[in-house]
Amino acid sequence: MTRHQVDPRTLPDADLARHLLTVRGVHWMNGDRGAPLALLLRDHAVDRAAVHAGLRDGSPLRQTDLDVWVTAGHATASAVLADPRLTVRDPRTARRRRRPFTLGAGATAKHVLAVDDTVFGLEKGDVERLGALAGPLLDGGEPQSVARGFRELAAVPDGPFDLITDFARPGTAAALAALFALPGEVRDRYAALVGDTAPVLDALLCPPTLAATRALTAAYDQIAEDVDRLVKDGGTPFGDGAPAADVRALCLLVLVGGAQLAVRLIHGTVTALLAEDGAWAAVRDDPALVPAAVDETLRHDPPLRIVSRIAADDTEIAGLPVAAGDQVAVLLDAAGRDPAAFTEPNRFLPGRADRAQPPLLADPAARLLTPLLRLLAFEAVTALAARAPRLAPAGPAIRWLRTPVTGAVARCPVTTGQPPGAA
């Protein structure tokens, strides 16, 4: 946590609204003066590609405020995320009282909300420990159980439907519920609530509205309550003897954070394929092409766009002095389109020959989840292409408000390309 990163449950509406609006206002004012990170975080009518290009013009690390740095380069992004001196939480504020952000604060807000730091504030060592606990589970366990939900949902009626609400989100929820063997009542409740947790990863850096914050924490707390009960009763896929706190963290990381990333990855892969002439028909005819399309989406349109690190001590990055407590924001989407690392970086080219890995994989938590995300996206795209070979957009996608970290999509109208009742 950082000094002004508050747990929204601890504040009455008036104080929480003041905190959220003040951070939002500072992002807005700093964006008006051209601060690149503020432009991205305020998430309003911003040309992300232009901001990224401006950041690449000059130093690989750009100071955007007195104690805030940002990088858009692939090499620097990878180095920052591998540097043990840069942490997810600020160790200097671990014992300090968290205070809502005010205009009179002596530092920038950096992080906004703490929904659950035991799950979304994991350091590299924590993630490695959870990875050892997870074993083959995050590789998808039994692929058939993961695929079943997508295949059933792909049996949509001919005509229009919503890619997010009718397919990607319920399919992901069904797949993860099957993977964790959630009992019936818990499974139904999880499927109903997971949509309200869409801003969970964005809320670290961008203030949601007050209503969205309350809906997020209410949904998350109910899912967490169900997970706590399952952990206590031994109703998780992990063997006896595993630390309960680690089992809880892993379950919630996958069921909440992983679910949002999976939905976003499915959406990104499908829409990228639909935008390329002949690409959807190609994966319909040969599902073996789908993994390359998913991997290219992880680079071209990653489901996690921005990650934040805090300097634990005075250090140097890219030849520049970074003070203890300074924030370093890594733009994963910009780094994935760095022309120094990728040829034709703005083109969606599945199977590209570039050896550089998507920068998303340099983040330990994202890397832990990636095998499962790949499997979910593969099964979703394969099932949908088989069922809807003439799938086409049916209108513009509608994004969640204030989700610059994930680019979360609320609705995405598509059509099977066949009128209702057509053969």
Short mmCIF file of C-alpha atoms in Angstrom, two decimals:
data_model
loop_
_atom_site.label_atom_id
_atom_site.label_comp_id
_atom_site.label_asym_id
_atom_site.label_seq_id
_atom_site.Cartn_x
_atom_site.Cartn_y
_atom_site.Cartn_z
CA MET A 1 0.00 0.00 0.00
CA THR A 2 0.99 3.62 -0.40
CA ARG A 3 0.24 6.46 1.99
CA HIS A 4 -3.00 7.58 0.35
CA GLN A 5 -4.21 4.15 -0.80
CA VAL A 6 -7.30 3.60 1.31
CA ASP A 7 -9.52 0.64 2.02
CA PRO A 8 -12.92 1.93 0.84
CA ARG A 9 -14.71 -0.12 3.49
CA THR A 10 -13.20 2.04 6.24
CA LEU A 11 -14.60 5.34 4.97
CA PRO A 12 -18.12 6.78 4.99
CA ASP A 13 -19.52 7.83 1.64
CA ALA A 14 -18.66 11.51 2.08
CA ASP A 15 -14.98 10.89 2.86
CA LEU A 16 -14.61 8.21 0.20
CA ALA A 17 -16.27 10.38 -2.44
CA ARG A 18 -13.93 13.26 -1.52
CA HIS A 19 -10.90 10.97 -1.86
CA LEU A 20 -12.01 9.62 -5.24
CA LEU A 21 -12.95 13.03 -6.63
CA THR A 22 -9.72 14.65 -5.47
CA VAL A 23 -7.56 12.02 -7.16
CA ARG A 24 -9.74 12.28 -10.25
CA GLY A 25 -9.40 16.05 -10.26
CA VAL A 26 -5.61 15.90 -9.97
CA HIS A 27 -5.45 13.42 -12.86
CA TRP A 28 -7.62 15.78 -14.88
CA MET A 29 -5.57 18.91 -14.11
CA ASN A 30 -2.26 17.16 -14.72
CA GLY A 31 -3.61 15.78 -17.97
CA ASP A 32 -4.55 19.30 -19.05
CA ARG A 33 -0.92 20.32 -18.68
CA GLY A 34 0.17 17.35 -20.77
CA ALA A 35 1.42 14.92 -18.12
CA PRO A 36 1.45 11.58 -20.02
CA LEU A 37 0.50 9.25 -17.17
CA ALA A 38 -2.32 11.54 -16.04
CA LEU A 39 -3.69 11.63 -19.59
CA LEU A 40 -3.82 7.84 -19.60
CA LEU A 41 -5.25 7.49 -16.09
CA ARG A 42 -8.04 10.01 -16.55
CA ASP A 43 -9.09 7.76 -19.47
CA HIS A 44 -11.10 10.31 -21.42
CA ALA A 45 -10.78 10.89 -25.17
CA VAL A 46 -7.06 10.13 -25.10
CA ASP A 47 -5.02 9.01 -28.10
CA ARG A 48 -3.00 6.34 -26.33
CA ALA A 49 -0.78 5.69 -29.35
CA ALA A 50 0.19 9.37 -29.53
CA VAL A 51 0.99 9.46 -25.80
CA HIS A 52 3.10 6.32 -26.16
CA ALA A 53 4.97 7.73 -29.16
CA GLY A 54 5.75 10.91 -27.24
CA LEU A 55 7.15 8.92 -24.32
CA ARG A 56 9.45 6.94 -26.62
CA ASP A 57 10.92 10.16 -28.02
CA GLY A 58 13.84 10.71 -25.69
CA SER A 59 14.76 9.11 -22.37
CA PRO A 60 13.55 5.52 -21.79
CA LEU A 61 12.29 6.70 -18.38
CA ARG A 62 10.26 9.91 -18.17
CA GLN A 63 9.53 11.89 -14.99
CA THR A 64 5.88 13.01 -15.12
CA ASP A 65 5.61 14.42 -11.59
CA LEU A 66 7.97 15.13 -8.70
CA ASP A 67 7.83 11.52 -7.54
CA VAL A 68 6.32 9.68 -10.52
CA TRP A 69 8.13 8.10 -13.47
CA VAL A 70 6.81 6.28 -16.52
CA THR A 71 8.32 4.04 -19.19
CA ALA A 72 6.95 2.95 -22.56
CA GLY A 73 10.01 1.02 -23.76
CA HIS A 74 10.20 -2.76 -23.89
CA ALA A 75 13.73 -3.08 -22.48
CA THR A 76 13.16 -0.64 -19.61
CA ALA A 77 9.76 -2.14 -18.79
CA SER A 78 11.28 -5.61 -18.53
CA ALA A 79 14.14 -4.31 -16.40
CA VAL A 80 11.82 -2.46 -14.00
CA LEU A 81 9.59 -5.49 -13.47
CA ALA A 82 12.60 -7.72 -12.82
CA ASP A 83 14.28 -5.29 -10.38
CA PRO A 84 13.91 -6.43 -6.73
CA ARG A 85 14.42 -2.84 -5.56
CA LEU A 86 11.05 -1.94 -7.09
CA THR A 87 8.10 -3.37 -5.19
CA VAL A 88 4.33 -3.56 -5.51
CA ARG A 89 3.79 -2.03 -2.06
CA ASP A 90 5.66 0.83 -0.43
CA PRO A 91 7.52 -0.76 2.52
CA ARG A 92 8.00 2.64 4.17
CA THR A 93 4.25 3.08 4.72
CA ALA A 94 3.48 -0.43 6.01
CA ARG A 95 2.87 0.77 9.57
CA ARG A 96 1.55 4.22 8.81
CA ARG A 97 -2.08 5.20 8.91
CA ARG A 98 -3.64 5.51 5.48
CA ARG A 99 -5.15 8.91 4.84
CA PRO A 100 -7.56 9.98 2.08
CA PHE A 101 -5.84 12.07 -0.55
CA THR A 102 -6.22 15.86 -0.34
CA LEU A 103 -4.93 18.73 -2.42
CA GLY A 104 -2.70 19.64 0.51
CA ALA A 105 -0.96 16.25 0.56
CA GLY A 106 2.79 16.45 0.40
CA ALA A 107 3.06 13.75 -2.27
CA THR A 108 1.13 12.35 -5.21
CA ALA A 109 -1.62 9.81 -4.60
CA LYS A 110 0.18 7.05 -6.56
CA HIS A 111 -2.23 4.23 -5.59
CA VAL A 112 -5.92 4.91 -4.99
CA LEU A 113 -7.82 1.98 -3.45
CA ALA A 114 -6.86 -1.20 -1.62
CA VAL A 115 -9.58 -3.73 -2.39
CA ASP A 116 -7.50 -6.59 -0.92
CA ASP A 117 -3.74 -6.18 -0.64
CA THR A 118 -3.32 -9.82 0.39
CA VAL A 119 -4.44 -10.74 -3.14
CA PHE A 120 -3.65 -7.79 -5.41
CA GLY A 121 -0.57 -6.51 -3.60
CA LEU A 122 1.56 -9.63 -3.97
CA GLU A 123 5.31 -9.27 -4.25
CA LYS A 124 7.44 -11.52 -6.46
CA GLY A 125 8.22 -13.95 -3.64
CA ASP A 126 4.54 -14.23 -2.76
CA VAL A 127 3.66 -15.01 -6.38
CA GLU A 128 6.37 -17.65 -6.63
CA ARG A 129 5.03 -19.33 -3.49
CA LEU A 130 1.50 -19.35 -4.91
CA GLY A 131 2.83 -20.76 -8.18
CA ALA A 132 4.36 -23.70 -6.35
CA LEU A 133 1.06 -24.25 -4.55
CA ALA A 134 -1.01 -24.08 -7.73
CA GLY A 135 0.91 -26.79 -9.55
CA PRO A 136 -0.92 -27.89 -12.71
CA LEU A 137 -4.15 -26.11 -11.77
CA LEU A 138 -3.20 -22.89 -13.55
CA ASP A 139 -2.32 -24.85 -16.67
CA GLY A 140 -6.04 -25.52 -16.89
CA GLY A 141 -6.37 -28.82 -15.07
CA GLU A 142 -8.64 -30.93 -17.24
CA PRO A 143 -9.11 -28.93 -20.49
CA GLN A 144 -12.47 -30.54 -21.20
CA SER A 145 -13.98 -29.06 -18.04
CA VAL A 146 -12.72 -25.62 -19.08
CA ALA A 147 -14.01 -25.98 -22.63
CA ARG A 148 -17.48 -27.24 -21.77
CA GLY A 149 -18.93 -23.92 -20.65
CA PHE A 150 -17.72 -22.09 -23.75
CA ARG A 151 -19.09 -24.77 -26.05
CA GLU A 152 -22.50 -24.60 -24.41
CA LEU A 153 -22.61 -20.80 -24.57
CA ALA A 154 -21.42 -20.79 -28.18
CA ALA A 155 -24.71 -22.45 -29.08
CA VAL A 156 -26.27 -19.00 -29.38
CA PRO A 157 -29.32 -18.39 -31.56
CA ASP A 158 -28.65 -17.06 -35.04
CA GLY A 159 -28.52 -13.29 -35.13
CA PRO A 160 -27.19 -10.66 -32.71
CA PHE A 161 -25.78 -11.32 -29.25
CA ASP A 162 -23.28 -9.71 -26.88
CA LEU A 163 -19.74 -11.05 -26.92
CA ILE A 164 -19.13 -10.03 -23.29
CA THR A 165 -22.39 -10.58 -21.41
CA ASP A 166 -23.67 -13.57 -23.40
CA PHE A 167 -20.41 -15.40 -23.98
CA ALA A 168 -17.01 -14.30 -22.64
CA ARG A 169 -17.97 -13.45 -19.06
CA PRO A 170 -20.41 -16.31 -18.35
CA GLY A 171 -18.12 -18.74 -20.16
CA THR A 172 -15.13 -17.68 -18.09
CA ALA A 173 -17.16 -17.86 -14.88
CA ALA A 174 -18.39 -21.35 -15.76
CA ALA A 175 -14.89 -22.52 -16.67
CA LEU A 176 -13.30 -21.21 -13.47
CA ALA A 177 -16.15 -22.55 -11.34
CA ALA A 178 -15.58 -25.99 -12.89
CA LEU A 179 -11.82 -25.70 -12.41
CA PHE A 180 -12.24 -24.93 -8.71
CA ALA A 181 -15.15 -27.37 -8.34
CA LEU A 182 -17.33 -24.69 -6.76
CA PRO A 183 -20.54 -26.12 -5.27
CA GLY A 184 -23.80 -25.21 -7.00
CA GLU A 185 -24.98 -22.33 -4.82
CA VAL A 186 -21.51 -20.77 -4.68
CA ARG A 187 -21.11 -21.25 -8.43
CA ASP A 188 -24.36 -19.41 -9.18
CA ARG A 189 -23.52 -16.58 -6.80
CA TYR A 190 -20.03 -16.22 -8.28
CA ALA A 191 -21.40 -16.03 -11.82
CA ALA A 192 -23.86 -13.32 -10.76
CA LEU A 193 -21.27 -11.22 -8.90
CA VAL A 194 -18.09 -11.43 -10.95
CA GLY A 195 -19.25 -8.77 -13.43
CA ASP A 196 -19.36 -6.14 -10.67
CA THR A 197 -15.67 -6.79 -9.93
CA ALA A 198 -14.64 -5.62 -13.42
CA PRO A 199 -12.77 -2.50 -12.11
CA VAL A 200 -10.83 -4.43 -9.44
CA LEU A 201 -7.43 -4.07 -11.15
CA ASP A 202 -8.08 -0.53 -12.37
CA ALA A 203 -9.02 0.78 -8.92
CA LEU A 204 -5.38 0.64 -7.86
CA LEU A 205 -4.48 3.54 -10.15
CA CYS A 206 -7.74 5.13 -11.34
CA PRO A 207 -10.56 6.15 -8.97
CA PRO A 208 -13.89 4.52 -9.85
CA THR A 209 -17.12 6.34 -9.15
CA LEU A 210 -18.48 6.02 -5.62
CA ALA A 211 -21.27 3.72 -6.82
CA ALA A 212 -18.85 1.50 -8.75
CA THR A 213 -16.56 1.33 -5.72
CA ARG A 214 -19.34 0.21 -3.40
CA ALA A 215 -20.58 -2.35 -5.95
CA LEU A 216 -17.04 -3.65 -6.43
CA THR A 217 -16.32 -4.13 -2.74
CA ALA A 218 -19.74 -5.67 -2.05
CA ALA A 219 -19.31 -8.21 -4.85
CA TYR A 220 -15.70 -8.94 -3.94
CA ASP A 221 -16.50 -9.39 -0.26
CA GLN A 222 -19.27 -11.89 -1.03
CA ILE A 223 -16.98 -13.91 -3.30
CA ALA A 224 -14.26 -13.73 -0.64
CA GLU A 225 -16.70 -14.90 2.03
CA ASP A 226 -17.56 -17.95 -0.07
CA VAL A 227 -13.88 -18.66 -0.70
CA ASP A 228 -13.09 -18.32 3.01
CA ARG A 229 -15.75 -20.90 3.78
CA LEU A 230 -14.41 -23.30 1.15
CA VAL A 231 -10.85 -22.89 2.43
CA LYS A 232 -11.95 -23.56 6.00
CA ASP A 233 -13.89 -26.67 4.92
CA GLY A 234 -11.11 -27.96 2.67
CA GLY A 235 -13.26 -27.50 -0.41
CA THR A 236 -10.53 -26.24 -2.75
CA PRO A 237 -8.37 -28.14 -5.27
CA PHE A 238 -5.32 -27.87 -3.03
CA GLY A 239 -4.04 -30.56 -0.70
CA ASP A 240 -4.19 -30.50 3.07
CA GLY A 241 -1.37 -28.67 4.75
CA ALA A 242 -1.20 -25.70 2.39
CA PRO A 243 -1.28 -22.40 4.29
CA ALA A 244 -4.87 -21.16 4.40
CA ALA A 245 -3.83 -17.59 3.59
CA ASP A 246 -2.02 -18.74 0.44
CA VAL A 247 -4.94 -20.90 -0.68
CA ARG A 248 -7.30 -17.96 -0.18
CA ALA A 249 -5.04 -15.56 -2.07
CA LEU A 250 -4.63 -17.94 -5.00
CA CYS A 251 -8.36 -18.65 -5.26
CA LEU A 252 -9.30 -14.97 -5.23
CA LEU A 253 -6.48 -13.96 -7.57
CA VAL A 254 -7.77 -16.41 -10.17
CA LEU A 255 -11.53 -16.15 -9.58
CA VAL A 256 -11.56 -12.34 -9.56
CA GLY A 257 -8.42 -10.89 -11.14
CA GLY A 258 -7.91 -13.80 -13.52
CA ALA A 259 -11.54 -13.70 -14.61
CA GLN A 260 -11.30 -10.04 -15.64
CA LEU A 261 -8.09 -10.60 -17.59
CA ALA A 262 -9.55 -13.66 -19.32
CA VAL A 263 -12.69 -11.82 -20.45
CA ARG A 264 -10.55 -8.98 -21.78
CA LEU A 265 -8.19 -11.38 -23.58
CA ILE A 266 -11.09 -13.23 -25.22
CA HIS A 267 -12.59 -9.94 -26.37
CA GLY A 268 -9.25 -8.67 -27.66
CA THR A 269 -8.50 -11.85 -29.60
CA VAL A 270 -11.94 -12.13 -31.20
CA THR A 271 -12.11 -8.48 -32.25
CA ALA A 272 -8.55 -8.51 -33.61
CA LEU A 273 -9.34 -11.57 -35.74
CA LEU A 274 -12.56 -10.01 -37.00
CA ALA A 275 -10.64 -6.88 -38.02
CA GLU A 276 -8.24 -8.81 -40.28
CA ASP A 277 -9.51 -10.00 -43.66
CA GLY A 278 -9.84 -13.78 -43.65
CA ALA A 279 -8.45 -14.25 -40.13
CA TRP A 280 -11.71 -15.45 -38.55
CA ALA A 281 -12.27 -17.92 -41.37
CA ALA A 282 -8.71 -19.18 -40.97
CA VAL A 283 -9.09 -20.04 -37.26
CA ARG A 284 -12.49 -21.57 -37.97
CA ASP A 285 -10.90 -23.90 -40.52
CA ASP A 286 -7.76 -24.59 -38.48
CA PRO A 287 -8.03 -24.23 -34.67
CA ALA A 288 -4.28 -24.83 -34.45
CA LEU A 289 -3.91 -21.18 -35.49
CA VAL A 290 -5.72 -19.90 -32.39
CA PRO A 291 -2.79 -20.08 -29.90
CA ALA A 292 -0.68 -17.77 -32.07
CA ALA A 293 -3.58 -15.31 -32.26
CA VAL A 294 -3.96 -15.36 -28.47
CA ASP A 295 -0.23 -14.81 -27.97
CA GLU A 296 -0.23 -11.93 -30.42
CA THR A 297 -3.13 -10.35 -28.53
CA LEU A 298 -1.07 -10.53 -25.33
CA ARG A 299 1.43 -8.26 -27.11
CA HIS A 300 -0.78 -6.16 -29.39
CA ASP A 301 -3.70 -5.50 -27.01
CA PRO A 302 -2.77 -6.88 -23.57
CA PRO A 303 -5.53 -7.34 -20.97
CA LEU A 304 -3.29 -5.54 -18.47
CA ARG A 305 -1.99 -2.21 -19.79
CA ILE A 306 -0.34 -0.51 -16.84
CA VAL A 307 1.44 -1.82 -13.75
CA SER A 308 2.95 0.20 -10.93
CA ARG A 309 6.07 -0.24 -8.84
CA ILE A 310 7.41 1.73 -5.86
CA ALA A 311 11.13 2.25 -5.24
CA ALA A 312 11.94 0.63 -1.89
CA ASP A 313 15.25 2.53 -1.67
CA ASP A 314 17.08 5.23 -3.56
CA THR A 315 18.10 3.64 -6.84
CA GLU A 316 19.00 4.31 -10.46
CA ILE A 317 16.97 3.25 -13.50
CA ALA A 318 18.10 3.84 -17.09
CA GLY A 319 20.82 6.10 -15.72
CA LEU A 320 18.39 8.32 -13.81
CA PRO A 321 18.16 8.70 -10.01
CA VAL A 322 14.87 7.42 -8.58
CA ALA A 323 14.25 8.23 -4.92
CA ALA A 324 12.82 5.86 -2.33
CA GLY A 325 9.04 6.07 -2.44
CA ASP A 326 8.90 7.20 -6.06
CA GLN A 327 6.40 5.48 -8.33
CA VAL A 328 7.44 3.88 -11.62
CA ALA A 329 4.52 3.19 -13.97
CA VAL A 330 5.16 0.59 -16.67
CA LEU A 331 3.01 0.91 -19.79
CA LEU A 332 2.74 -2.71 -20.93
CA ASP A 333 0.64 -1.90 -23.98
CA ALA A 334 3.16 0.70 -25.15
CA ALA A 335 6.11 -1.61 -24.49
CA GLY A 336 4.38 -4.31 -26.53
CA ARG A 337 4.40 -1.98 -29.52
CA ASP A 338 7.95 -0.71 -29.09
CA PRO A 339 9.53 -0.54 -32.57
CA ALA A 340 12.90 -1.24 -30.96
CA ALA A 341 11.64 -4.71 -29.98
CA PHE A 342 9.06 -5.62 -32.63
CA THR A 343 8.85 -5.24 -36.40
CA GLU A 344 5.65 -3.58 -37.62
CA PRO A 345 4.59 -3.27 -33.97
CA ASN A 346 1.15 -1.80 -34.67
CA ARG A 347 0.09 -4.70 -36.90
CA PHE A 348 -1.69 -7.77 -35.54
CA LEU A 349 0.53 -10.56 -36.87
CA PRO A 350 -0.06 -13.97 -35.27
CA GLY A 351 3.04 -16.16 -35.53
CA ARG A 352 5.37 -13.16 -35.86
CA ALA A 353 9.08 -14.00 -35.86
CA ASP A 354 10.12 -11.45 -33.20
CA ARG A 355 11.88 -13.13 -30.28
CA ALA A 356 10.94 -10.53 -27.66
CA GLN A 357 8.24 -11.77 -25.29
CA PRO A 358 5.10 -9.75 -24.59
CA PRO A 359 6.02 -7.38 -21.73
CA LEU A 360 2.95 -8.57 -19.82
CA LEU A 361 4.91 -11.75 -19.04
CA ALA A 362 7.54 -9.77 -17.13
CA ASP A 363 4.99 -9.08 -14.39
CA PRO A 364 5.10 -12.01 -11.91
CA ALA A 365 1.36 -12.14 -11.14
CA ALA A 366 0.39 -11.87 -14.81
CA ARG A 367 2.96 -14.54 -15.71
CA LEU A 368 1.47 -16.86 -13.08
CA LEU A 369 -1.99 -16.48 -14.62
CA THR A 370 -0.98 -16.54 -18.29
CA PRO A 371 -1.13 -20.33 -18.95
CA LEU A 372 -4.71 -20.38 -17.71
CA LEU A 373 -5.60 -17.19 -19.60
CA ARG A 374 -4.24 -18.71 -22.79
CA LEU A 375 -6.28 -21.87 -22.31
CA LEU A 376 -9.49 -19.96 -21.60
CA ALA A 377 -9.01 -17.75 -24.65
CA PHE A 378 -8.15 -20.74 -26.85
CA GLU A 379 -11.26 -22.65 -25.85
CA ALA A 380 -13.47 -19.58 -26.18
CA VAL A 381 -12.25 -18.58 -29.63
CA THR A 382 -12.27 -22.17 -30.92
CA ALA A 383 -15.83 -22.79 -29.73
CA LEU A 384 -17.14 -19.49 -31.09
CA ALA A 385 -15.45 -19.85 -34.48
CA ALA A 386 -16.93 -23.32 -34.91
CA ARG A 387 -20.43 -22.12 -34.02
CA ALA A 388 -20.39 -18.72 -35.73
CA PRO A 389 -18.16 -18.96 -38.82
CA ARG A 390 -19.55 -15.67 -40.17
CA LEU A 391 -19.30 -13.73 -36.91
CA ALA A 392 -19.24 -9.97 -37.43
CA PRO A 393 -19.40 -6.78 -35.33
CA ALA A 394 -22.91 -5.41 -34.84
CA GLY A 395 -22.05 -2.06 -33.28
CA PRO A 396 -19.37 -0.28 -31.25
CA ALA A 397 -18.06 -1.81 -28.04
CA ILE A 398 -18.97 -0.02 -24.80
CA ARG A 399 -16.15 0.24 -22.29
CA TRP A 400 -16.37 0.39 -18.53
CA LEU A 401 -15.84 3.91 -17.22
CA ARG A 402 -12.41 4.67 -15.77
CA THR A 403 -10.65 1.42 -16.62
CA PRO A 404 -7.33 2.55 -18.13
CA VAL A 405 -5.42 -0.34 -16.55
CA THR A 406 -7.36 -3.12 -18.28
CA GLY A 407 -9.46 -1.39 -20.92
CA ALA A 408 -12.38 -3.45 -19.60
CA VAL A 409 -15.33 -3.78 -21.97
CA ALA A 410 -18.89 -3.81 -20.66
CA ARG A 411 -20.66 -4.74 -23.89
CA CYS A 412 -19.64 -5.74 -27.41
CA PRO A 413 -22.51 -6.39 -29.84
CA VAL A 414 -21.81 -8.99 -32.53
CA THR A 415 -23.89 -11.14 -34.85
CA THR A 416 -23.56 -14.64 -36.19
CA GLY A 417 -24.03 -13.17 -39.64
CA GLN A 418 -27.14 -15.25 -40.15
CA PRO A 419 -30.72 -14.05 -39.73
CA PRO A 420 -32.73 -15.83 -37.03
CA GLY A 421 -33.88 -19.22 -38.24
CA ALA A 422 -31.40 -19.39 -41.12
CA ALA A 423 -29.85 -22.74 -41.82
#
